[in-house]
Every structure is written in C-alpha cells, then in structure tokens.
mmCIF file with all atom_site columns, C-alpha atoms in Angstrom:
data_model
loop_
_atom_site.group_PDB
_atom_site.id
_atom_site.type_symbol
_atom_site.label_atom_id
_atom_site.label_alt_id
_atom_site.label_comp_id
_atom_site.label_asym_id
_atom_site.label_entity_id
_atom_site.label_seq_id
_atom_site.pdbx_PDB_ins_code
_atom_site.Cartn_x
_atom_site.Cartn_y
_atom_site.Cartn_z
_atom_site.occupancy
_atom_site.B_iso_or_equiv
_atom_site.pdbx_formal_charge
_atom_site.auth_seq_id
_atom_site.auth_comp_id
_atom_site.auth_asym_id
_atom_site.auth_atom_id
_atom_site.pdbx_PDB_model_num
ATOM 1  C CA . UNK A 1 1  ? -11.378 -10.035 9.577   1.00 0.00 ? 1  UNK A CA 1
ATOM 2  C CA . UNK A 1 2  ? -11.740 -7.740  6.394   1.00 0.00 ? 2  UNK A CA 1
ATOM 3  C CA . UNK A 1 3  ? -8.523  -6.043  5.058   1.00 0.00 ? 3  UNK A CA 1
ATOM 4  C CA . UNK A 1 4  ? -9.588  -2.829  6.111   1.00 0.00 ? 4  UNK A CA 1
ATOM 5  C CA . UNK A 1 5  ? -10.893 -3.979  9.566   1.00 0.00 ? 5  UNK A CA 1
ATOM 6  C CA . UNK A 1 6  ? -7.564  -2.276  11.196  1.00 0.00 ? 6  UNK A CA 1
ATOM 7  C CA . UNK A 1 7  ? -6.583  1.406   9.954   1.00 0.00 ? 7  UNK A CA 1
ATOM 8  C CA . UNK A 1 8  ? -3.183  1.969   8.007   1.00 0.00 ? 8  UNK A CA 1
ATOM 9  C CA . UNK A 1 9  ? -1.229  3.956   10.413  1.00 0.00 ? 9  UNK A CA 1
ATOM 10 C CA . UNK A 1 10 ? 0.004   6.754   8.174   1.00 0.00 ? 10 UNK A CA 1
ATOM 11 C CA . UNK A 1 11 ? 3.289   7.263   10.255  1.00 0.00 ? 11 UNK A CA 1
ATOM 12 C CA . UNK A 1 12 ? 4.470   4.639   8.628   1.00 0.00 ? 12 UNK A CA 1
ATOM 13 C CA . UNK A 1 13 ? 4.536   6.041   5.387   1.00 0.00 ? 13 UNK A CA 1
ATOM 14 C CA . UNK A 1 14 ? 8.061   8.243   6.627   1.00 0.00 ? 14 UNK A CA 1
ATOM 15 C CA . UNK A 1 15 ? 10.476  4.860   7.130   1.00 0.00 ? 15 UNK A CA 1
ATOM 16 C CA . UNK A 1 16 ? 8.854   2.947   4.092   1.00 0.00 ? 16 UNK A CA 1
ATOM 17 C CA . UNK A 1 17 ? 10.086  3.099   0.534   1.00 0.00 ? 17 UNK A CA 1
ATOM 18 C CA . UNK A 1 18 ? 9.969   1.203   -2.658  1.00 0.00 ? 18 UNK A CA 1
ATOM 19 C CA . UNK A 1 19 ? 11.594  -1.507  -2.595  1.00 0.00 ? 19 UNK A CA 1
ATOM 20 C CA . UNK A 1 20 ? 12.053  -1.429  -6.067  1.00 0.00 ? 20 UNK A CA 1
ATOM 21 C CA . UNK A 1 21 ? 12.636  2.274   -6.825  1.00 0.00 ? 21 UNK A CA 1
ATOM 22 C CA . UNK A 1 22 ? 14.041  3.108   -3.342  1.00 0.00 ? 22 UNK A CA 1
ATOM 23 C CA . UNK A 1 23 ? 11.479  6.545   -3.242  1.00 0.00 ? 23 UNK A CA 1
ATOM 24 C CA . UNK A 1 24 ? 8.872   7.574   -1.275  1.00 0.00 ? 24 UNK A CA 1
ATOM 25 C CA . UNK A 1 25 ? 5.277   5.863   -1.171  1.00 0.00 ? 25 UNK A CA 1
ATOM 26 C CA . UNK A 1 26 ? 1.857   7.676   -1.627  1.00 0.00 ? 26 UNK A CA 1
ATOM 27 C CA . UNK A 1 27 ? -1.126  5.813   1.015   1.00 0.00 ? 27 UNK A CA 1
ATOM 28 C CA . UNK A 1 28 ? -4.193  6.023   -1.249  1.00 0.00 ? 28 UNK A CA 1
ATOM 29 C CA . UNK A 1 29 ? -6.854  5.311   1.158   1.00 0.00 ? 29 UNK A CA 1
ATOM 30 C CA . UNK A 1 30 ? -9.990  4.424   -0.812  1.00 0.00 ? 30 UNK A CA 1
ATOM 31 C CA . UNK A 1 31 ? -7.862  1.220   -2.174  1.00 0.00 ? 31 UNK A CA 1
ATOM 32 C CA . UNK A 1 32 ? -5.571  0.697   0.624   1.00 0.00 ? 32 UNK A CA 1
ATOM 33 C CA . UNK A 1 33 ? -2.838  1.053   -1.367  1.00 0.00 ? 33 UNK A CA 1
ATOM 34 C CA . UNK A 1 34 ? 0.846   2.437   -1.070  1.00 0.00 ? 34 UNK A CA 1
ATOM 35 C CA . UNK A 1 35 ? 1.691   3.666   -4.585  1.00 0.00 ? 35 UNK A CA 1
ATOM 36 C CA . UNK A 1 36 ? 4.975   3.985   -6.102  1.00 0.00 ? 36 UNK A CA 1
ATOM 37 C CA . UNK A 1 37 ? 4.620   6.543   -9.133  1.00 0.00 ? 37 UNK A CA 1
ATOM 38 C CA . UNK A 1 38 ? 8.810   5.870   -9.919  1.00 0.00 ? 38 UNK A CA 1
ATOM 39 C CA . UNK A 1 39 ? 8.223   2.085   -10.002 1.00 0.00 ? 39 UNK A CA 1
ATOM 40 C CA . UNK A 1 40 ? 4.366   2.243   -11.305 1.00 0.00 ? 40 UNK A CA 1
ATOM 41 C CA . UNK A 1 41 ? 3.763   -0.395  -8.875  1.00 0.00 ? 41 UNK A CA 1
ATOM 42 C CA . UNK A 1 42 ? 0.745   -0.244  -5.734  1.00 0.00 ? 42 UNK A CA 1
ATOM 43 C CA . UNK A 1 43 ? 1.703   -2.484  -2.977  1.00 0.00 ? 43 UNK A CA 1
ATOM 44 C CA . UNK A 1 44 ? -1.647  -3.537  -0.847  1.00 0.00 ? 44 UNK A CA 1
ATOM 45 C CA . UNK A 1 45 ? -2.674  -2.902  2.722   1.00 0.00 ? 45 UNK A CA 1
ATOM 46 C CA . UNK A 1 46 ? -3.980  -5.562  4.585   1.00 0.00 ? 46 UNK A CA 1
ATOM 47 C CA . UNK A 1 47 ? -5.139  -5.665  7.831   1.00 0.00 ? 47 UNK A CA 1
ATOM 48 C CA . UNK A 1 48 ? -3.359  -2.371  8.659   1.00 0.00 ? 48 UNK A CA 1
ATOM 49 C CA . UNK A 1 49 ? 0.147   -3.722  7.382   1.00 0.00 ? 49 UNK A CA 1
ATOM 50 C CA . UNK A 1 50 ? 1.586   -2.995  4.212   1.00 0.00 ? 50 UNK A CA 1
ATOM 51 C CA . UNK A 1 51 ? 2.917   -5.736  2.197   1.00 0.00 ? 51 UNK A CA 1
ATOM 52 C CA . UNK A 1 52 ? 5.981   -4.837  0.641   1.00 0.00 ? 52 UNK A CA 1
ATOM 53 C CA . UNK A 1 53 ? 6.596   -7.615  -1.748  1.00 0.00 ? 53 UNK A CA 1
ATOM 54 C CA . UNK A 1 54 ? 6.896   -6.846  -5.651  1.00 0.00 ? 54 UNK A CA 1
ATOM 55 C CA . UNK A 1 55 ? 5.146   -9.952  -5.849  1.00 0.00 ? 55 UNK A CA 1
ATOM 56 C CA . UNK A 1 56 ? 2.473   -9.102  -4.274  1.00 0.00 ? 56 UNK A CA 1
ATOM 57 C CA . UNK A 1 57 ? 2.309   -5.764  -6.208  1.00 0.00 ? 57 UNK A CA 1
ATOM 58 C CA . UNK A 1 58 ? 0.131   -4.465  -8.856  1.00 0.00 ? 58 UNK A CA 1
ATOM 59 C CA . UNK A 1 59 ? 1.061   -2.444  -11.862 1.00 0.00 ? 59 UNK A CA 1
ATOM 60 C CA . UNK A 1 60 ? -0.537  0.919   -12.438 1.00 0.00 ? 60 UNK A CA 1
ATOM 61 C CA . UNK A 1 61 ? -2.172  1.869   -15.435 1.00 0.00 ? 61 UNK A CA 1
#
C-alpha cells in the first residue's frame, strides 16, 4: 500500500490540533499534509491517518 492509497477523511481536521501550537490544522492535499502555519511545522498523512508526532514533522520554509 502507497500512502495515499486510502483518502484523508477531512472531518477529521475539526477535533485535531497542533500539538505543538494547540491551533487549528490546514489538510493540503497535493502533499498529504496537515500544516500548522503557528508552529511552521507539516505533519504527514499516511495511509489516510495523520501522524501527529513533532518527530515525525517537517519544518516549513
């Protein structure tokens, strides 16, 4: 299986936060991505689940 093989479902998006900045997440879809502007972090979607780790994050230009 692919990390995009199973849709993000975008419902999601209203009970998950940052879990660094505690504020709302943006879903960009063309990377699979929920983006924090507040913390400058993108956490990754895979498979359909977001992975909320700042670990696993990536810093935004």
């Amino acid at each position: 299986m692919t990390e995009t093989s199973q849709p993000f479902d975008r419902r999601m998006l209203e009970s998950l936060i940052c879990p660094q900045s505690r504020t709302t997440l943006k879903y960009d879809a063309e990377k699979q991505e929920l983006v924090s502007t507040a913390a400058n972090l993108a956490f990754p979607i895979r498979n359909g689940i977001p992975v909320m780790l700042i670990d696993e994050a990536r810093a935004l230009d």
